[in-house]
Short mmCIF file of C-alpha atoms in Angstrom, two decimals:
data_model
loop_
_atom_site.label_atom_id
_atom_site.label_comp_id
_atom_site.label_asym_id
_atom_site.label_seq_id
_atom_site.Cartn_x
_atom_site.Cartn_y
_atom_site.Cartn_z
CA UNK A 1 32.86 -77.20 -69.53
CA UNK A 2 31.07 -76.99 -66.20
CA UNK A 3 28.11 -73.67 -65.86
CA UNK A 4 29.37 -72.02 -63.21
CA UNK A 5 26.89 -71.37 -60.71
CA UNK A 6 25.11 -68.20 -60.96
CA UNK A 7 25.52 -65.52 -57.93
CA UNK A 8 22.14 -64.94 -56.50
CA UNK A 9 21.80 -61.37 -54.59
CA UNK A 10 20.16 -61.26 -50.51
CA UNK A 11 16.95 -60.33 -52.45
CA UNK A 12 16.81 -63.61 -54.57
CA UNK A 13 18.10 -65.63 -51.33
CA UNK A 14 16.02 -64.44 -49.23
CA UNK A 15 12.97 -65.24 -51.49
CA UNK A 16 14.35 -68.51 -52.62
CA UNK A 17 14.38 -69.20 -48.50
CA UNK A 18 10.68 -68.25 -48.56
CA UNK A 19 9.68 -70.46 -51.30
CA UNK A 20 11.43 -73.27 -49.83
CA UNK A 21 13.58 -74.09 -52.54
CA UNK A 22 16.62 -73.37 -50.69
CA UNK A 23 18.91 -76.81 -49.89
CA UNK A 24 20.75 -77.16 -46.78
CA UNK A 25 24.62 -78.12 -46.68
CA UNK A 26 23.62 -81.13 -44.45
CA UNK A 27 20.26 -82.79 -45.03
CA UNK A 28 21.25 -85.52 -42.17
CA UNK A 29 18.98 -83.18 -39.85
CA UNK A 30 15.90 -83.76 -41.96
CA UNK A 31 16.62 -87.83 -42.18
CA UNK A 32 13.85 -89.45 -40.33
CA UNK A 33 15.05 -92.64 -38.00
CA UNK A 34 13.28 -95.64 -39.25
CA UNK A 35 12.29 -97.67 -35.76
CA UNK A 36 10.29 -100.15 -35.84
CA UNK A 37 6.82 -100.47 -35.47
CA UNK A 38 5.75 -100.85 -31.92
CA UNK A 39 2.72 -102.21 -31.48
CA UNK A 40 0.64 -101.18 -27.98
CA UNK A 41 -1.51 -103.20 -25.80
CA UNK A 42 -4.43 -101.87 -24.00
CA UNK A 43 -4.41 -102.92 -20.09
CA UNK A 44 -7.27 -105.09 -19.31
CA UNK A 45 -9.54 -103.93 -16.60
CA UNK A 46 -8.43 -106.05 -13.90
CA UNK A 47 -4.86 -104.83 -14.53
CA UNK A 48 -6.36 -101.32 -14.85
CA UNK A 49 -8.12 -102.04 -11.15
CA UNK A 50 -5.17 -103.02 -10.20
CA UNK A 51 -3.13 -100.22 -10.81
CA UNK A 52 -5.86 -97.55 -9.95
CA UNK A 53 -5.82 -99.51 -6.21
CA UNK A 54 -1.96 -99.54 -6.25
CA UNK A 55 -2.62 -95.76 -6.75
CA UNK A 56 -5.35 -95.22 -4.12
CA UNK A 57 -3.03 -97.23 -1.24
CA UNK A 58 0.02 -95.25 -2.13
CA UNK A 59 -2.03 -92.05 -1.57
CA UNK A 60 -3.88 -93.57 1.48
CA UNK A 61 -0.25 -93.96 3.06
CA UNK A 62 1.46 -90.65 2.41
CA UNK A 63 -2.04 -89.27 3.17
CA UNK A 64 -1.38 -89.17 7.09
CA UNK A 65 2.23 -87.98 6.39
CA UNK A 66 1.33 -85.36 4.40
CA UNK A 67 -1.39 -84.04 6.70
CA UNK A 68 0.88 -84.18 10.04
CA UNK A 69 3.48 -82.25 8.63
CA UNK A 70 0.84 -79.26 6.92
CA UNK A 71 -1.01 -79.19 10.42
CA UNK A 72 2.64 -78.70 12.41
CA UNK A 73 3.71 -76.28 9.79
CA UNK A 74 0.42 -74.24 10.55
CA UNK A 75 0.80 -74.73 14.10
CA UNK A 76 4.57 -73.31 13.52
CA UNK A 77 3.54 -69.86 11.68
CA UNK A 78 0.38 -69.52 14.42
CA UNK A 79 3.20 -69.78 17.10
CA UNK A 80 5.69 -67.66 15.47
CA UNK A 81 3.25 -65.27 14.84
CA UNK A 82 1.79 -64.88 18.39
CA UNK A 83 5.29 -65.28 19.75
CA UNK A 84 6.03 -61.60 17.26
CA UNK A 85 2.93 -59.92 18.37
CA UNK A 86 3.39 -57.20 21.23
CA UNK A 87 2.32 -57.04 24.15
CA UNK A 88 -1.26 -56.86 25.58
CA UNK A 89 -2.69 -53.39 26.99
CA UNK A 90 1.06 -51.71 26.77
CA UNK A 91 0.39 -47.75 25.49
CA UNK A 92 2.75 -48.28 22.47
CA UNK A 93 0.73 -51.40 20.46
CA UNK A 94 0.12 -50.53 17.11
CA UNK A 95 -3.51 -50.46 17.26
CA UNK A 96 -3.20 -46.94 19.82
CA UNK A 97 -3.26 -44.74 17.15
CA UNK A 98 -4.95 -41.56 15.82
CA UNK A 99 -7.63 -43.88 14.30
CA UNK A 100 -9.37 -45.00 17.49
CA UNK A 101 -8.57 -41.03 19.02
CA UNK A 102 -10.02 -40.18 15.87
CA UNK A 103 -13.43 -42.34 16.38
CA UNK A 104 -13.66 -41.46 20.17
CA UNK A 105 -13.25 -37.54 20.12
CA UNK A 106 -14.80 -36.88 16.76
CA UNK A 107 -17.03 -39.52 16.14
CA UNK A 108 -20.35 -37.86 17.41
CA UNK A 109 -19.76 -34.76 15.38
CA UNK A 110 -18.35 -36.47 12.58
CA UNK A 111 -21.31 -38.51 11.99
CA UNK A 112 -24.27 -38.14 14.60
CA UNK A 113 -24.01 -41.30 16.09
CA UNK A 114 -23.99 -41.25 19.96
CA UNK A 115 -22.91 -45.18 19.55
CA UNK A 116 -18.81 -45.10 18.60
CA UNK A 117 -19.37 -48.88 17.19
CA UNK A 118 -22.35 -47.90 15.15
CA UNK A 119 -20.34 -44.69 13.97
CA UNK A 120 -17.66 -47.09 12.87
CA UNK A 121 -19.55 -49.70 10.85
CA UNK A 122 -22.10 -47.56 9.16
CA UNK A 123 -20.09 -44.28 8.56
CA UNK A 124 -15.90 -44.82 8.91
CA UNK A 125 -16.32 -48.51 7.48
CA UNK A 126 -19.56 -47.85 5.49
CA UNK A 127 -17.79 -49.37 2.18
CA UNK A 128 -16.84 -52.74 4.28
CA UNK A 129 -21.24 -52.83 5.59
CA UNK A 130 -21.82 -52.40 2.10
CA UNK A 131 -19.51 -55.15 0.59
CA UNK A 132 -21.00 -57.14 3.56
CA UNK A 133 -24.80 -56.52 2.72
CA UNK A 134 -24.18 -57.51 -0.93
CA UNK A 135 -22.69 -60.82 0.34
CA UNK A 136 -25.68 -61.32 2.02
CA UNK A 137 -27.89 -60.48 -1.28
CA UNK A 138 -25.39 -62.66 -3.58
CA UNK A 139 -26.02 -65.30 -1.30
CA UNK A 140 -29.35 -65.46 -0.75
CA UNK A 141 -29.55 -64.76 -4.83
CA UNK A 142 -27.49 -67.83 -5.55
CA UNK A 143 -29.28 -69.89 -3.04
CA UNK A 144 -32.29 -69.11 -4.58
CA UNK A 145 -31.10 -70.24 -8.22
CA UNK A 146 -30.20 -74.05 -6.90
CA UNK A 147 -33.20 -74.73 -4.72
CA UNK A 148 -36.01 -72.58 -5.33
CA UNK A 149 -39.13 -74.82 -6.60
CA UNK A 150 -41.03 -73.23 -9.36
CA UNK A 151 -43.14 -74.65 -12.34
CA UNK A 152 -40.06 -74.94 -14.40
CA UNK A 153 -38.46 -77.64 -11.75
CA UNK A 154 -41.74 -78.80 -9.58
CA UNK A 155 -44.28 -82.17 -11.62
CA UNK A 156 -47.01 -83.30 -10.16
CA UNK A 157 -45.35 -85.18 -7.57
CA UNK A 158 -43.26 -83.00 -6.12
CA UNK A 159 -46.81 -80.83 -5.51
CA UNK A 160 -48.94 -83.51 -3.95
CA UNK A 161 -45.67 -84.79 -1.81
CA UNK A 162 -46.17 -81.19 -0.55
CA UNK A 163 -49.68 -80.72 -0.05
CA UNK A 164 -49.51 -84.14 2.09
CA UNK A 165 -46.37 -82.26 4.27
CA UNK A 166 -48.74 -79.49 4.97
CA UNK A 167 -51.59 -81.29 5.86
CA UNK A 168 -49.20 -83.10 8.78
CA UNK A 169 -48.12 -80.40 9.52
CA UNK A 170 -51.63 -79.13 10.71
CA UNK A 171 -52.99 -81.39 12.30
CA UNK A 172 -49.68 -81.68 14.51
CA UNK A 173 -49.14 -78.56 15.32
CA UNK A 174 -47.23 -78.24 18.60
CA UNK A 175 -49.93 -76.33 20.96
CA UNK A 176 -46.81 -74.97 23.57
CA UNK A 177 -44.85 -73.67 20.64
CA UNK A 178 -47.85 -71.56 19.24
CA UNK A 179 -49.27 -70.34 22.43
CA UNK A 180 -45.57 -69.58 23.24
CA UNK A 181 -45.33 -67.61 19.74
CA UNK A 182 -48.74 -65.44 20.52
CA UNK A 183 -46.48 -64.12 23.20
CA UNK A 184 -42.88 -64.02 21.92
CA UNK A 185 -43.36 -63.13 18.00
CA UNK A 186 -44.97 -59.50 19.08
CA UNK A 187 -42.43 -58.81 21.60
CA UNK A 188 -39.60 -59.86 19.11
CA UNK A 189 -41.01 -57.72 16.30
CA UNK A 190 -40.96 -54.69 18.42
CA UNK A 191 -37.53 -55.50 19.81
CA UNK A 192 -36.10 -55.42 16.56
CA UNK A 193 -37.90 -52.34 15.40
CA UNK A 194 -36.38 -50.66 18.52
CA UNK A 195 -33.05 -51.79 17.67
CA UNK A 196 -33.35 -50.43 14.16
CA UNK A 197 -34.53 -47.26 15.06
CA UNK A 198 -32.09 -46.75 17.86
CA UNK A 199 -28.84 -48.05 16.62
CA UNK A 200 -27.17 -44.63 16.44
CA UNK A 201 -27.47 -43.81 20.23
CA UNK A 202 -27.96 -47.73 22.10
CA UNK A 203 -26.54 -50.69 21.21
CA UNK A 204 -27.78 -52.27 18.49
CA UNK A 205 -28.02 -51.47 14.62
CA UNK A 206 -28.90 -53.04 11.43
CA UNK A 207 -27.42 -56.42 11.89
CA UNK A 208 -28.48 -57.55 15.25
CA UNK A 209 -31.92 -55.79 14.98
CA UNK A 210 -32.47 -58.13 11.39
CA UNK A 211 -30.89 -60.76 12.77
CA UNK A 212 -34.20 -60.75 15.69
CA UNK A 213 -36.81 -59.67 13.30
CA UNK A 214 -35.58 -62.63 10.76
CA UNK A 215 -35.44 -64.67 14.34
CA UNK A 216 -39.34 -63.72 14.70
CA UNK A 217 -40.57 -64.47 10.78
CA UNK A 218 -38.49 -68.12 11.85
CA UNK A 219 -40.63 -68.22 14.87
CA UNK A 220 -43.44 -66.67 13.19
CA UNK A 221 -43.64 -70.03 10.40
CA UNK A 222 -42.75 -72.82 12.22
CA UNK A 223 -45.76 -71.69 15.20
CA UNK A 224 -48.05 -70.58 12.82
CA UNK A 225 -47.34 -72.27 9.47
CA UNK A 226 -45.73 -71.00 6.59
CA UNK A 227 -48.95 -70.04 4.91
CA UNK A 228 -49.76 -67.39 7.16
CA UNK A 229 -45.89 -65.64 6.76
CA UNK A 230 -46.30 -66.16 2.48
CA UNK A 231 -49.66 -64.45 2.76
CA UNK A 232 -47.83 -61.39 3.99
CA UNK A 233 -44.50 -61.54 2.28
CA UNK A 234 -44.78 -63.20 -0.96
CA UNK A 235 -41.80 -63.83 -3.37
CA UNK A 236 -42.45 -60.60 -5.26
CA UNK A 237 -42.09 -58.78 -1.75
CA UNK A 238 -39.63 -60.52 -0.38
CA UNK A 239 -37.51 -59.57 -3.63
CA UNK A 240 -38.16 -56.28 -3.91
CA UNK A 241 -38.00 -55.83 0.50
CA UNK A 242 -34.57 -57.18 -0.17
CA UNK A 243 -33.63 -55.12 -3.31
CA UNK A 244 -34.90 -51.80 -1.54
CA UNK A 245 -32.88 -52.67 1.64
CA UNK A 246 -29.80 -52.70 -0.49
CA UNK A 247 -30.14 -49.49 -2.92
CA UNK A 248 -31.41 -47.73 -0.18
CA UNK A 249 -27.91 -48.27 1.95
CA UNK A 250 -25.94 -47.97 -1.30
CA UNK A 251 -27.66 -44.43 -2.18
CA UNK A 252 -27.43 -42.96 1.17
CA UNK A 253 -23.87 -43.88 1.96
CA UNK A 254 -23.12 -42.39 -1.35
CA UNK A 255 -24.92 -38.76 -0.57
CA UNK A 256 -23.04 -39.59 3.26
CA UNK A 257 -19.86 -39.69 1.30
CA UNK A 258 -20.67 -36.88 -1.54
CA UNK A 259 -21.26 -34.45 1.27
CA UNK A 260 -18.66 -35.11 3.41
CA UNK A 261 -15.69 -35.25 0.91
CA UNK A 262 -16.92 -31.71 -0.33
CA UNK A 263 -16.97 -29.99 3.16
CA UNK A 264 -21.07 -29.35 2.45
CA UNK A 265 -23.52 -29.65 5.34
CA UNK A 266 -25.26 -32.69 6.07
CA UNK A 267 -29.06 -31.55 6.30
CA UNK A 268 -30.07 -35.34 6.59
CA UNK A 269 -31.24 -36.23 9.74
CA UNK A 270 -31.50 -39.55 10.49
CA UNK A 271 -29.43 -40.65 8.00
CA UNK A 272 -27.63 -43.58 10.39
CA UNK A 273 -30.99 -44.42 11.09
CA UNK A 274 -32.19 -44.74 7.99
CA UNK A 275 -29.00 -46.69 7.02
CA UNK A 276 -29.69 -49.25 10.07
CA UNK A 277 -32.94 -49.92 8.79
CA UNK A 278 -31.49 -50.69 5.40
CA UNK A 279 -29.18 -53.10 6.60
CA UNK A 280 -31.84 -54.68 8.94
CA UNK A 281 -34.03 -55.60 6.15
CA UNK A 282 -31.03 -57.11 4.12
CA UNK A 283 -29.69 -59.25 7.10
CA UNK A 284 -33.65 -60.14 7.99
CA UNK A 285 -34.31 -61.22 4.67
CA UNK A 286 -31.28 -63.38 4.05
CA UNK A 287 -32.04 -65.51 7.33
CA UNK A 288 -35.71 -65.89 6.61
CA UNK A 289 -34.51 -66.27 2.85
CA UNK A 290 -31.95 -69.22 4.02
CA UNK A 291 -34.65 -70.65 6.60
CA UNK A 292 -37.39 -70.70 3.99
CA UNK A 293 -35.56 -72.22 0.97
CA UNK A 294 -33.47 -74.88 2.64
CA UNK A 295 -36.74 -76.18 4.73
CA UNK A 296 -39.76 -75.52 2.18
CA UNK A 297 -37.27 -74.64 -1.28
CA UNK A 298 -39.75 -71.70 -1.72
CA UNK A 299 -40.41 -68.39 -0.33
#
């Protein structure tokens, strides 16, 4: 007589199921297809030039297609946009709000700035400068890290190909351009200072003032030779000019901020000033920085 098949509990299942010993009703599923064996050819190369040139021509086509149609679909949302916008000069625009009211008729008292734009940038839209200034640093940071020329990246011949530039370079100096810099380099230096200094009630401020005392250390190398602008800012000041710049707006803006979100007195004087000053050395360094390392690759 036939064993009858023993009843197995969801406990015994279940770990028959995890041992694998558990056999399916159909085992068609787990039958493998037996195909034959393909065997594969690798493409020569001039079929492989072939095809990649088949490829290139078919892009080279569409290529014009494709363009056209992303420019007009640009030149579609430009047009629907200005078509949407309101407008110009009518009293109910969007931008005639409390904001600019705001900046006009409380600007001065708000901040001590006599100058509404400089009250704006360095005070209401302090956090955007500041985002702005370390754009400036990153750059000239990241700049520095692909061209500088130190001992690690600079032979022999990279030196005396060098040397041999700066010996042109001096005996061909251009006599108009440095009699022209005797004059102009002074007069730009104390330009910017002025701007710096007197941001807050003229117009002017960090950025244009460092943008004409970077303008006069330009000047100031290409007149005079780079030599005599490295004898007076050297890579270790340049860095830490730049650095100070920086943490100087950073800390200021914060105390700006500290006192005015807790109602306390500001007992700073100056402090705009001081803030335009910060931002002028950023913004003079970064155009020197750029000037120096993309012409010379070193500070």
């Amino acid at each position: 007589m036939a064993e009858k098949p023993v009843k197995k509990n969801w406990r015994q299942r279940l770990t028959a199921w995890v041992d694998g010993e558990r056999e399916f009703k159909d085992r068609s599923l787990f039958v493998m297809e037996q195909r034959s064996s393909v065997t594969f050819r690798r493409p020569t190369e001039e079929e492989h030039e072939r095809r990649e040139k088949h490829r290139l021509r078919w892009f080279l086509n569409r290529y014009p297609i494709g363009a056209g149609l992303l420019g007009l679909t640009l030149v579609a949302v430009l047009m629907a946009v200005v078509l949407t916008m309101p407008p110009f000069g009518q009293p109910d625009n969007p931008m005639h709000n409390e904001v600019a009211q705001r900046y006009l008729e409380r600007g001065y008292e708000e901040t001590g700035a006599e100058n509404i734009v400089t009250a704006m940038i360095l005070n209401y839209r302090g956090f955007d400068t500041l985002g702005e200034s370390c754009v400036l640093f990153l750059a000239v940071a990241a700049v520095m890290i692909l061209v500088l020329q130190d001992k690690k990246n600079t032979n022999k011949q990279d030196l005396a190909q060098r040397a041999r530039e700066d010996t042109l370079l001096k005996s061909h100096q251009d006599t108009i351009l440095k009699q022209a810099a005797r004059i102009l380099v002074p007069v730009l230096f104390l330009f910017a200072i002025y701007m710096l200094l007197n941001g807050e009630r003229s117009p002017g401020g960090g950025f244009s003032g460092g943008t004409v005392l970077g303008a006069g250390l330009i000047l100031s190398s290409l007149a005079f030779g780079a030599g005599r602008v490295q004898a007076l800012l050297t890579r270790r000041v340049y860095s830490a000019v730049r650095t100070f710049g920086l943490l100087l707006y950073a800390g200021l803006y914060g105390v700006n901020i500290f006192l005015g979100a807790n109602g306390l007195p500001n007992y700073l004087t100056g402090m705009t000033m001081l803030i335009d000053l910060a931002v002028g050395l950023v913004v003079a360094c970064t155009i020197y920085g750029f000037f120096a390392l993309f012409s010379r690759g070193e500070l």
